[in-house]
Amino acid sequence: MDLGIAGKTALVTASSGGMGKNIAHALAAEGVNLVLFARSADTLSAVAAEIAQKHGVKALAVAGDMRVAADIDRLADVLQKECGGPDILVLNTGRAPNPILAVLDETDEARWNEAYQTQLWSDILVVKRIVPLMLGKGWGRIIAITSASVKEPMHNHSLSTVFRAGVTAYMKHLANEIGNKGVTVNCVAPALIDTSHRSGSAAYSAADTEKRKKLTPLGRAGSQSEVTGTVAFLASMQAGFITGSTIQVEGGMVGALV
Ligand SMILES: NC(=O)c1ccc[n+]([C@@H]2O[C@H](COP(=O)([O-])OP(=O)(O)OC[C@H]3O[C@@H](n4cnc5c(N)ncnc54)[C@H](OP(=O)(O)O)[C@@H]3O)[C@@H](O)[C@H]2O)c1
């Protein structure tokens, strides 16, 4: 299926590795030019070079921190100059602080602040500076990566669930306000996606990975491409009548009927 988005430009935030990088590749495979944003300048430049070489699209790396307004201003200036603003905005973010804790043990104000800054305020900073650049184009797609915890809170994930729910509410407001500009706004809510790209304390142990597979009727973890394919679909022409929605990619973990 031709998604009809070849030649568009997408900004993908938090895209030096993991899901953000894979989303950038998936859009580039559809002929979309990329602007990548994350803190690790060298890694980000290498990802941009890899994308340009593999998919034959333009790929630009802008190094910066999503929590820092001056960095987002610099990103906006680059986007304005390069393409007058992106057509597609994918709001991926960093993760909540580790380790995960039970809610009554989650007492450290610094961890709450970090979770808020990383997952919610960073999205708001990007939206308030970048989305105005998209509104004069008459067409646009905004897709935020949240978590299936907004539908069914996962054990010990309050630091994530609270702010992903905030992102979901913020995106719903945005969808209502800018739909008349031809811009759709949706969320993709993953859970139990393979994170073997990460190593060290952030990754799940082999035993935990086995346990997590049993949380879904499918009995397996989701693949990165099952998330990136959903994002690419929401960015497509065919998804033009979907807005203000959340699409879960969680293998049936969520028990709710709708
Ligand atoms: N895997 C799942 O099942 C699942 C479920 C629910 C939600 N999620 C969410 O999906 C997102 C992606 O997951 P992942 O596994 O790909 O995470 P990851 O491997 O930890 O990658 C996170 C990316 O975010 C960037 N980043 C972190 N903080 C940043 C900041 N302040 N400013 C700019 N970039 C920043 C990192 O690059 P730099 O270090 O270079 O900045 C990196 O590219 C996370 O928010 C995660 O919580 C995943």
XYZ file of N, CA and C and ligand atoms in Angstrom:
822
model
N 0.850 -1.194 0.000
C 0.000 0.000 0.000
C 0.885 1.244 0.000
N 0.621 2.162 -0.920
C 1.365 3.417 -0.944
C 0.760 4.346 0.111
N 1.554 4.749 1.085
C 1.034 5.581 2.172
C 0.852 7.031 1.752
N 1.377 7.401 0.584
C 1.126 8.735 0.035
C 1.902 9.846 0.719
N 2.981 9.520 1.427
C 3.695 10.555 2.183
C 5.139 10.757 1.698
N 5.487 10.159 0.577
C 6.843 10.366 0.032
C 7.045 11.853 -0.233
N 8.217 12.361 0.110
C 8.525 13.777 -0.104
C 8.152 14.680 1.063
N 7.354 14.173 2.018
C 7.052 14.960 3.230
C 8.290 14.984 4.122
N 8.267 15.889 5.115
C 9.365 15.941 6.088
C 8.824 15.632 7.472
N 9.514 14.730 8.171
C 9.103 14.366 9.537
C 10.184 14.753 10.532
N 9.760 15.312 11.651
C 10.627 15.451 12.822
C 10.319 14.284 13.750
N 11.341 13.510 14.099
C 11.174 12.447 15.093
C 12.067 12.795 16.279
N 11.451 13.027 17.438
C 12.249 13.356 18.626
C 12.708 12.074 19.322
N 13.738 12.207 20.129
C 14.323 11.075 20.872
C 14.639 9.929 19.909
N 15.428 10.252 18.904
C 15.588 9.297 17.783
C 17.035 8.852 17.553
N 17.875 8.933 18.600
C 19.245 8.445 18.406
C 19.338 6.935 18.582
N 18.288 6.305 19.102
C 18.311 4.851 19.313
C 16.911 4.333 19.516
N 16.795 3.030 19.713
C 15.530 2.398 20.083
C 14.378 2.709 19.143
N 13.222 2.913 19.753
C 11.984 3.081 18.993
C 12.016 4.319 18.095
N 12.593 5.414 18.613
C 12.650 6.649 17.824
C 13.443 6.445 16.543
N 14.582 5.805 16.670
C 15.412 5.526 15.494
C 14.656 4.605 14.527
N 13.995 3.596 15.071
C 13.272 2.654 14.204
C 12.078 3.329 13.509
N 11.426 4.236 14.203
C 10.321 4.998 13.580
C 10.871 5.838 12.434
N 12.022 6.478 12.665
C 12.639 7.300 11.610
C 12.944 6.444 10.382
N 13.480 5.253 10.606
C 13.758 4.353 9.470
C 12.466 3.978 8.733
N 11.415 3.688 9.502
C 10.153 3.254 8.875
C 9.574 4.365 8.001
N 9.645 5.613 8.475
C 9.130 6.735 7.673
C 10.020 6.974 6.458
N 11.330 6.870 6.659
C 12.266 7.056 5.536
C 12.020 6.005 4.456
N 11.654 4.791 4.874
C 11.365 3.729 3.899
C 10.161 4.089 3.028
N 9.318 5.012 3.524
C 8.169 5.494 2.733
C 8.522 6.739 1.926
N 9.806 7.109 1.928
C 10.241 8.267 1.137
C 10.141 9.589 1.873
N 9.992 9.530 3.198
C 9.864 10.757 4.006
C 11.270 11.251 4.388
N 11.505 12.566 4.225
C 12.761 13.167 4.687
C 12.686 13.344 6.206
N 13.855 13.232 6.846
C 13.863 13.191 8.307
C 14.681 14.295 8.952
N 14.153 14.828 10.050
C 14.962 15.623 10.974
C 14.943 14.853 12.295
N 16.123 14.527 12.779
C 16.265 13.724 13.997
C 16.711 14.621 15.148
N 16.220 14.328 16.346
C 16.570 15.156 17.512
C 16.779 14.258 18.727
N 17.943 14.375 19.354
C 18.249 13.686 20.620
C 19.545 14.300 21.142
N 19.976 13.867 22.334
C 21.115 14.546 22.970
C 22.470 14.093 22.445
N 22.618 12.814 22.081
C 23.951 12.274 21.731
C 24.299 12.639 20.290
N 25.079 13.731 20.156
C 25.312 14.309 18.819
C 25.941 13.301 17.845
N 26.971 12.592 18.282
C 27.681 11.695 17.350
C 26.783 10.532 16.918
N 26.085 9.960 17.892
C 25.195 8.831 17.566
C 24.101 9.293 16.613
N 23.563 10.472 16.904
C 22.456 10.993 16.085
C 22.923 11.240 14.640
N 24.116 11.805 14.503
C 24.656 12.044 13.152
C 24.854 10.725 12.413
N 25.307 9.711 13.150
C 25.514 8.396 12.513
C 24.172 7.813 12.055
N 23.121 7.993 12.873
C 21.788 7.488 12.484
C 21.303 8.228 11.237
N 21.510 9.546 11.208
C 21.072 10.330 10.039
C 21.795 9.849 8.776
N 23.098 9.612 8.890
C 23.873 9.159 7.728
C 23.376 7.784 7.257
N 23.096 6.922 8.222
C 22.615 5.563 7.908
C 21.250 5.628 7.189
N 20.368 6.500 7.664
C 19.036 6.629 7.060
C 19.145 7.173 5.628
N 19.971 8.209 5.454
C 20.117 8.811 4.115
C 20.687 7.779 3.139
N 21.654 7.045 3.615
C 22.324 6.064 2.749
C 21.377 4.894 2.407
N 20.638 4.425 3.407
C 19.783 3.248 3.193
C 18.527 3.556 2.386
N 17.925 4.735 2.627
C 16.613 4.993 2.022
C 16.633 6.070 0.933
N 17.784 6.734 0.757
C 17.883 7.752 -0.290
C 17.035 8.979 -0.037
N 16.786 9.290 1.246
C 16.056 10.516 1.594
C 17.029 11.479 2.272
N 16.561 12.742 2.489
C 17.391 13.680 3.256
C 17.203 13.376 4.747
N 18.292 13.386 5.482
C 18.188 13.159 6.934
C 19.164 14.082 7.639
N 18.614 14.865 8.560
C 19.395 15.898 9.234
C 19.371 15.619 10.733
N 20.520 15.747 11.379
C 20.593 15.531 12.831
C 20.718 16.878 13.536
N 19.864 17.114 14.520
C 19.979 18.315 15.365
C 20.114 17.818 16.803
N 21.262 18.039 17.401
C 21.489 17.528 18.758
C 20.917 18.485 19.790
N 20.211 17.950 20.775
C 19.668 18.793 21.828
C 18.818 17.974 22.792
N 18.377 18.679 23.837
C 17.622 18.044 24.922
C 16.173 18.527 24.853
N 15.227 17.592 24.819
C 13.809 17.958 24.706
C 13.302 18.770 25.898
N 14.041 18.768 27.016
C 13.588 19.492 28.219
C 14.128 20.920 28.265
N 14.893 21.291 27.240
C 15.572 22.594 27.286
C 14.998 23.501 26.192
N 14.335 24.568 26.610
C 13.628 25.430 25.655
C 14.571 26.002 24.590
N 15.785 26.376 24.992
C 16.723 26.958 24.014
C 17.083 25.940 22.928
N 17.162 24.673 23.300
C 17.461 23.629 22.301
C 16.299 23.466 21.321
N 15.085 23.573 21.826
C 13.906 23.447 20.956
C 13.794 24.675 20.040
N 14.173 25.832 20.566
C 14.190 27.039 19.720
C 15.155 26.842 18.547
N 16.330 26.286 18.850
C 17.340 26.036 17.807
C 16.800 25.025 16.789
N 16.120 23.992 17.288
C 15.512 22.991 16.401
C 14.475 23.655 15.492
N 13.651 24.524 16.072
C 12.615 25.217 15.288
C 13.250 26.070 14.193
N 14.346 26.731 14.521
C 15.027 27.570 13.519
C 15.518 26.722 12.349
N 16.083 25.557 12.664
C 16.576 24.663 11.601
C 15.401 24.205 10.726
N 14.315 23.801 11.378
C 13.149 23.312 10.620
C 12.564 24.408 9.737
N 12.489 25.609 10.300
C 11.947 26.740 9.530
C 12.784 26.966 8.270
N 14.095 26.933 8.461
C 15.004 27.216 7.351
C 14.990 26.084 6.305
N 14.965 24.843 6.799
C 15.093 23.693 5.896
C 13.822 23.424 5.096
N 12.653 23.528 5.756
C 11.424 23.079 5.093
C 10.203 23.901 5.487
N 10.418 25.021 6.189
C 9.270 25.827 6.634
C 8.473 25.148 7.721
N 9.045 24.112 8.341
C 8.337 23.358 9.394
C 8.046 21.951 8.914
N 7.934 20.994 9.844
C 7.696 19.606 9.433
C 6.247 19.366 9.003
N 6.032 18.331 8.209
C 4.664 17.895 7.887
C 4.186 16.873 8.915
N 5.147 16.105 9.408
C 4.845 14.997 10.339
C 5.701 15.214 11.584
N 5.075 15.119 12.749
C 5.813 15.252 14.013
C 5.579 14.000 14.842
N 6.650 13.272 15.125
C 6.540 12.101 15.997
C 7.195 12.452 17.326
N 6.371 12.465 18.382
C 6.849 12.840 19.717
C 7.193 11.574 20.492
N 8.422 11.137 20.319
C 8.941 10.057 21.171
C 9.735 10.738 22.278
N 9.865 10.102 23.437
C 10.604 10.713 24.557
C 11.511 9.679 25.212
N 12.321 10.148 26.158
C 13.064 9.237 27.018
C 12.114 8.524 27.976
N 12.678 7.640 28.761
C 11.881 6.799 29.656
C 11.784 7.414 31.050
N 10.840 6.918 31.841
C 10.747 7.310 33.258
C 11.973 6.770 33.994
N 12.318 7.391 35.150
C 13.501 6.935 35.895
C 13.411 5.471 36.321
N 14.535 4.835 36.374
C 14.669 3.465 36.890
C 15.148 3.535 38.326
N 14.975 2.509 39.182
C 14.158 1.329 38.913
C 12.674 1.657 39.097
N 11.796 0.765 38.595
C 10.371 0.959 38.824
C 10.066 0.600 40.285
N 9.100 1.318 40.881
C 8.795 1.136 42.313
C 7.289 1.092 42.525
N 6.900 0.474 43.648
C 5.486 0.504 44.057
C 5.095 1.948 44.386
N 3.829 2.266 44.232
C 3.425 3.673 44.309
C 3.758 4.303 45.667
N 3.592 3.559 46.776
C 3.886 4.153 48.085
C 5.385 4.271 48.356
N 6.198 3.618 47.541
C 7.662 3.781 47.656
C 8.159 4.890 46.731
N 7.262 5.400 45.918
C 7.644 6.429 44.925
C 7.499 7.795 45.586
N 8.455 8.115 46.475
C 8.297 9.291 47.337
C 9.294 10.407 47.015
N 10.205 10.150 46.117
C 11.297 11.086 45.862
C 10.864 12.165 44.853
N 10.833 13.415 45.325
C 10.363 14.509 44.472
C 11.219 14.638 43.203
N 12.516 14.358 43.333
C 13.408 14.481 42.166
C 13.009 13.492 41.070
N 12.611 12.281 41.485
C 12.178 11.296 40.473
C 10.878 11.728 39.806
N 9.939 12.282 40.590
C 8.684 12.762 39.998
C 8.950 13.904 39.018
N 9.853 14.800 39.425
C 10.175 15.920 38.531
C 10.847 15.428 37.248
N 11.743 14.465 37.409
C 12.427 13.942 36.218
C 11.427 13.267 35.274
N 10.510 12.492 35.869
C 9.499 11.803 35.046
C 8.623 12.820 34.307
N 8.243 13.879 35.022
C 7.408 14.933 34.411
C 8.155 15.630 33.271
N 9.396 16.026 33.547
C 10.179 16.747 32.538
C 10.412 15.877 31.300
N 10.774 14.624 31.529
C 11.160 13.738 30.421
C 9.968 13.338 29.568
N 8.832 13.069 30.217
C 7.727 12.472 29.457
C 6.638 13.457 29.052
N 6.378 14.485 29.876
C 5.260 15.382 29.562
C 5.731 16.778 29.162
N 6.544 17.415 29.982
C 6.949 18.793 29.687
C 7.734 18.852 28.383
N 8.558 17.822 28.129
C 9.349 17.796 26.886
C 8.415 17.804 25.666
N 7.338 17.029 25.700
C 6.370 17.025 24.591
C 5.715 18.402 24.447
N 5.373 19.007 25.600
C 4.710 20.320 25.552
C 5.654 21.365 24.952
N 6.926 21.331 25.361
C 7.910 22.278 24.813
C 8.015 22.151 23.289
N 8.067 20.915 22.821
C 8.194 20.699 21.369
C 6.919 21.165 20.666
N 5.773 20.782 21.203
C 4.496 21.160 20.558
C 4.363 22.673 20.479
N 4.634 23.360 21.581
C 4.332 24.811 21.573
C 5.239 25.568 20.625
N 6.423 25.032 20.341
C 7.342 25.756 19.462
C 7.266 25.263 18.011
N 7.019 23.951 17.815
C 7.096 23.366 16.461
C 5.735 23.341 15.769
N 4.658 23.048 16.513
C 3.346 22.904 15.856
C 2.905 24.185 15.135
N 3.159 25.379 15.695
C 2.776 26.588 14.931
C 3.412 26.625 13.538
N 4.563 25.980 13.364
C 5.201 25.944 12.038
C 4.444 25.043 11.069
N 3.584 24.159 11.610
C 2.888 23.180 10.766
C 1.522 23.679 10.297
N 1.004 24.706 10.961
C -0.418 25.012 10.796
C -0.797 25.670 9.476
N 0.180 26.306 8.813
C -0.165 26.980 7.562
C -0.138 26.058 6.357
N 0.163 24.792 6.565
C 0.366 23.894 5.431
C -0.922 23.202 4.963
N -1.937 23.221 5.822
C -3.214 22.609 5.441
C -3.246 21.097 5.574
N -2.151 20.512 6.006
C -2.050 19.053 6.177
C -0.957 18.782 7.195
N -1.203 17.864 8.093
C -0.143 17.488 9.023
C -0.538 16.282 9.852
N 0.465 15.653 10.422
C 0.245 14.477 11.276
C 1.109 14.618 12.528
N 0.492 14.471 13.687
C 1.239 14.473 14.947
C 0.942 13.149 15.651
N 1.992 12.455 16.041
C 1.824 11.146 16.680
C 2.708 11.119 17.923
N 2.087 10.929 19.084
C 2.856 10.859 20.336
C 2.947 9.407 20.791
N 4.136 9.020 21.220
C 4.314 7.675 21.784
C 4.024 7.759 23.279
N 3.045 7.008 23.743
C 2.693 7.016 25.172
C 2.968 5.630 25.754
N 1.969 5.006 26.330
C 2.135 3.665 26.887
C 0.760 3.064 27.079
N 0.659 1.742 26.909
C -0.627 1.082 27.141
C -1.031 1.163 28.612
N -0.112 1.591 29.466
C -0.449 1.830 30.877
C -1.554 2.869 31.046
N -1.769 3.721 30.030
C -2.867 4.701 30.159
C -4.218 4.001 30.100
N -4.267 2.783 29.553
C -5.515 2.006 29.497
C -5.560 0.988 30.637
N -4.414 0.352 30.903
C -4.340 -0.635 31.982
C -3.005 -0.453 32.677
N -3.007 0.248 33.810
C -1.738 0.533 34.484
C -0.950 -0.738 34.781
N 0.306 -0.732 34.398
C 1.159 -1.889 34.658
C 1.768 -1.744 36.046
N 1.967 -2.887 36.696
C 2.519 -2.977 38.041
C 3.771 -2.100 38.195
N 3.796 -1.250 39.223
C 4.989 -0.439 39.566
C 5.383 0.591 38.502
N 4.436 1.014 37.691
C 4.771 1.964 36.620
C 4.116 3.329 36.819
N 3.849 3.724 38.092
C 3.109 4.982 38.287
C 3.849 6.185 37.704
N 5.168 6.196 37.779
C 5.932 7.344 37.257
C 5.720 7.536 35.761
N 5.456 6.456 35.090
C 5.176 6.552 33.659
C 3.689 6.817 33.418
N 2.824 6.015 34.061
C 1.388 6.086 33.781
C 0.829 7.499 33.989
N 1.223 8.140 35.097
C 0.678 9.455 35.437
C 0.955 10.461 34.319
N 2.178 10.473 33.813
C 2.520 11.502 32.818
C 2.133 11.098 31.397
N 2.106 9.789 31.094
C 1.593 9.369 29.779
C 0.104 9.696 29.678
N -0.611 9.549 30.798
C -2.029 9.944 30.800
C -2.127 11.442 30.523
N -1.200 12.212 31.096
C -1.165 13.659 30.835
C -0.912 13.949 29.370
N 0.003 13.225 28.763
C 0.285 13.418 27.329
C -0.972 13.094 26.520
N -1.668 12.015 26.908
C -2.876 11.610 26.172
C -3.936 12.717 26.231
N -4.107 13.305 27.410
C -5.080 14.396 27.560
C -4.650 15.619 26.753
N -3.377 15.941 26.817
C -2.854 17.115 26.094
C -3.055 16.943 24.585
N -2.793 15.738 24.091
C -2.931 15.475 22.653
C -4.403 15.528 22.221
N -5.296 15.100 23.116
C -6.734 15.168 22.794
C -7.166 16.628 22.643
N -6.703 17.480 23.581
C -7.003 18.916 23.458
C -6.446 19.470 22.147
N -5.204 19.098 21.842
C -4.565 19.611 20.633
C -5.341 19.160 19.390
N -5.759 17.880 19.378
C -6.526 17.352 18.239
C -7.784 18.180 18.032
N -8.472 18.499 19.133
C -9.716 19.279 19.029
C -9.465 20.687 18.494
N -8.309 21.246 18.875
C -8.041 22.654 18.526
C -7.502 22.844 17.119
N -6.769 21.859 16.584
C -6.099 22.116 15.298
C -6.599 21.223 14.159
N -7.653 20.458 14.430
C -8.223 19.636 13.354
C -8.644 20.476 12.155
N -9.133 21.683 12.428
C -9.603 22.537 11.323
C -8.466 23.070 10.461
N -7.228 22.771 10.845
C -6.065 23.149 10.021
C -5.589 21.957 9.183
N -6.329 20.852 9.243
C -5.944 19.668 8.463
C -4.876 18.816 9.136
N -4.690 19.067 10.425
C -3.650 18.316 11.157
C -4.320 17.308 12.096
N -3.961 16.034 11.981
C -4.471 15.029 12.909
C -3.476 14.829 14.045
N -4.008 14.446 15.204
C -3.173 14.252 16.402
C -3.603 12.953 17.064
N -2.689 12.010 17.178
C -3.015 10.716 17.770
C -1.877 10.216 18.644
N -2.187 9.197 19.431
C -1.156 8.563 20.265
C -1.022 7.089 19.881
N 0.183 6.578 20.000
C 0.441 5.141 19.901
C 0.885 4.690 21.289
N 0.167 3.705 21.833
C 0.395 3.280 23.219
C 0.959 1.862 23.241
N 2.271 1.739 23.308
C 2.858 0.399 23.300
C 2.978 -0.195 24.701
N 3.141 -1.497 24.743
C 3.591 -2.192 25.959
C 4.226 -3.488 25.501
N 5.127 -3.972 26.300
C 5.717 -5.312 26.082
C 6.411 -5.426 24.726
N 7.009 -4.329 24.287
C 7.748 -4.339 23.022
C 9.191 -4.732 23.295
N 9.738 -5.527 22.415
C 11.119 -6.003 22.560
C 12.075 -4.817 22.746
N 12.815 -4.817 23.828
C 13.770 -3.725 24.083
C 15.199 -4.274 24.122
N 15.442 -5.324 23.360
C 16.775 -5.942 23.415
C 17.866 -5.023 22.870
N 17.447 -3.876 22.241
C 18.461 -2.909 21.803
C 19.129 -2.241 23.002
N 18.454 -2.282 24.160
C 19.049 -1.642 25.334
C 19.813 -2.669 26.145
N 20.845 -2.228 26.867
C 21.583 -3.177 27.692
C 21.730 -2.572 29.085
N 22.190 -3.402 30.023
C 22.415 -2.888 31.369
C 21.138 -2.822 32.172
N 21.098 -1.950 33.176
C 20.030 -1.980 34.168
C 18.661 -1.645 33.581
N 18.637 -0.919 32.467
C 17.342 -0.514 31.922
C 16.620 -1.682 31.255
N 17.342 -2.669 30.812
C 16.717 -3.773 30.079
C 16.148 -4.803 31.061
N 15.156 -5.562 30.612
C 14.578 -6.601 31.459
C 15.481 -7.830 31.467
N 15.502 -8.547 32.607
C 16.257 -9.792 32.692
C 15.562 -10.845 31.831
N 16.284 -11.934 31.547
C 15.700 -13.005 30.730
C 14.447 -13.559 31.418
N 14.512 -13.707 32.765
C 13.365 -14.255 33.513
C 12.170 -13.302 33.412
N 12.435 -11.993 33.572
C 11.350 -11.005 33.469
C 10.744 -11.010 32.069
N 11.602 -11.126 31.065
C 11.125 -11.135 29.680
C 10.164 -12.305 29.467
N 10.512 -13.472 30.011
C 9.633 -14.644 29.878
C 8.292 -14.395 30.573
N 8.348 -13.801 31.769
C 7.119 -13.507 32.531
C 6.238 -12.527 31.766
N 6.873 -11.504 31.180
C 6.128 -10.457 30.484
C 5.392 -11.008 29.261
N 6.001 -12.012 28.608
C 5.339 -12.596 27.423
C 3.976 -13.179 27.787
N 3.868 -13.701 29.009
C 2.616 -14.360 29.434
C 1.507 -13.351 29.710
N 1.828 -12.055 29.707
C 0.793 -11.040 29.951
C -0.099 -10.817 28.735
N 0.250 -11.384 27.585
C -0.575 -11.174 26.385
C -1.151 -12.494 25.894
N -2.370 -12.466 25.303
C -2.932 -13.679 24.691
C -2.012 -14.237 23.608
N -1.189 -13.367 23.008
C -0.315 -13.832 21.926
C 0.918 -14.560 22.469
N 1.203 -14.386 23.760
C 2.295 -15.121 24.388
C 3.683 -14.740 23.893
N 3.834 -13.515 23.465
C 5.153 -13.071 22.992
C 5.289 -11.579 23.194
N 6.535 -11.105 23.064
C 6.751 -9.661 23.064
C 6.416 -9.120 21.681
N 6.125 -7.817 21.622
C 5.911 -7.176 20.325
C 7.244 -6.797 19.711
N 7.260 -6.706 18.402
C 8.501 -6.306 17.725
C 8.501 -4.791 17.506
N 9.669 -4.249 17.316
C 9.771 -2.811 17.014
C 8.982 -2.480 15.745
N 9.024 -3.378 14.753
C 8.354 -3.049 13.488
C 6.832 -3.022 13.651
N 6.312 -3.720 14.686
C 4.863 -3.661 14.916
C 4.453 -2.297 15.490
N 5.376 -1.616 16.160
C 5.116 -0.233 16.597
C 5.349 0.733 15.435
N 6.466 0.575 14.754
C 6.800 1.558 13.707
C 5.785 1.510 12.560
N 5.259 0.327 12.285
C 4.246 0.203 11.223
C 2.975 0.957 11.592
N 2.627 0.922 12.881
C 1.432 1.638 13.344
C 1.647 3.153 13.235
N 2.852 3.598 13.605
C 3.155 5.032 13.493
C 3.105 5.464 12.020
N 3.707 4.656 11.148
C 3.717 5.012 9.714
C 2.294 5.075 9.175
N 1.433 4.146 9.623
C 0.041 4.191 9.173
C -0.636 5.491 9.624
N -0.439 5.860 10.889
C -1.080 7.098 11.385
C -0.540 8.333 10.669
N 0.674 8.223 10.127
C 1.246 9.354 9.368
C 0.740 9.382 7.928
N 0.030 8.354 7.525
C -0.311 8.184 6.109
C -1.513 9.023 5.689
N -1.705 9.116 4.360
C -2.907 9.747 3.811
C -4.153 8.974 4.249
N -4.050 7.643 4.275
C -5.216 6.797 4.568
C -5.741 6.997 5.979
N -4.894 7.534 6.885
C -5.319 7.722 8.281
C -5.921 9.112 8.515
N -6.285 9.797 7.431
C -6.715 11.191 7.535
C -7.961 11.437 8.364
N -8.797 10.413 8.603
C -10.032 10.633 9.372
C -9.903 10.069 10.793
N -8.658 9.798 11.194
C -8.421 9.340 12.574
C -7.741 10.476 13.315
N -8.400 11.005 14.327
C -7.741 12.033 15.146
C -8.287 11.986 16.568
N -7.418 12.370 17.512
C -7.803 12.334 18.924
C -7.874 10.927 19.484
N -7.257 9.977 18.774
C -7.355 8.568 19.176
C -6.035 8.050 19.736
N -6.152 6.944 20.436
C -4.962 6.197 20.853
C -5.061 4.800 20.268
N -4.009 4.381 19.591
C -3.950 2.994 19.102
C -2.976 2.231 19.992
N -3.483 1.182 20.618
C -2.644 0.361 21.494
C -1.884 -0.659 20.659
N -0.615 -0.857 21.009
C 0.185 -1.925 20.382
C 0.761 -2.717 21.549
N -0.048 -3.689 22.039
C 0.314 -4.341 23.298
C -0.103 -5.808 23.327
N -0.344 -6.389 22.159
C -0.602 -7.831 22.077
C -1.832 -8.297 22.825
N -2.767 -7.391 23.126
C -3.984 -7.797 23.826
C -3.853 -7.774 25.344
N -2.762 -7.178 25.858
C -2.561 -7.101 27.316
C -3.705 -6.371 28.018
N -4.200 -5.294 27.382
C -5.256 -4.485 28.013
C -6.553 -5.293 28.037
N -7.148 -5.386 29.224
C -8.332 -6.234 29.379
C -9.634 -5.573 28.972
N -9.630 -4.252 28.761
C -10.880 -3.534 28.483
C -11.464 -3.954 27.128
N -12.817 -3.842 27.037
C -13.514 -4.262 25.817
C -13.239 -3.302 24.665
N -13.204 -1.987 24.954
C -12.923 -1.011 23.890
C -11.791 -0.086 24.328
N 9.185 -0.841 24.920
C 7.975 -0.743 25.396
O 7.256 -1.738 25.529
C 7.413 0.589 25.781
C 6.168 0.623 26.412
C 5.631 1.846 26.752
C 6.302 3.008 26.467
N 7.527 2.941 25.897
C 8.215 4.211 25.675
O 8.703 4.327 24.359
C 9.782 5.273 24.365
C 10.942 4.707 23.578
O 11.418 3.545 24.218
P 12.865 2.976 23.877
O 12.909 1.599 24.417
O 13.184 3.178 22.458
O 13.761 3.949 24.796
P 15.346 4.082 24.808
O 16.008 2.951 24.137
O 15.703 4.401 26.231
O 15.611 5.367 23.877
C 15.227 6.617 24.297
C 15.638 7.675 23.261
O 15.280 8.910 23.842
C 16.351 9.821 23.706
N 16.217 10.757 24.808
C 16.129 10.479 26.128
N 15.997 11.615 26.831
C 16.011 12.642 25.931
C 15.918 14.051 26.049
N 15.791 14.649 27.237
N 15.959 14.796 24.933
C 16.102 14.219 23.705
N 16.173 12.883 23.531
C 16.146 12.104 24.643
C 17.603 8.949 23.783
O 18.691 9.547 23.119
P 19.824 10.463 23.801
O 20.277 9.737 25.027
O 20.834 10.569 22.714
O 19.162 11.773 24.105
C 17.135 7.739 22.967
O 17.306 7.988 21.588
C 10.107 5.547 25.831
O 9.528 6.766 26.222
C 9.437 4.393 26.538
O 9.121 4.689 27.885
C 8.089 1.780 25.536
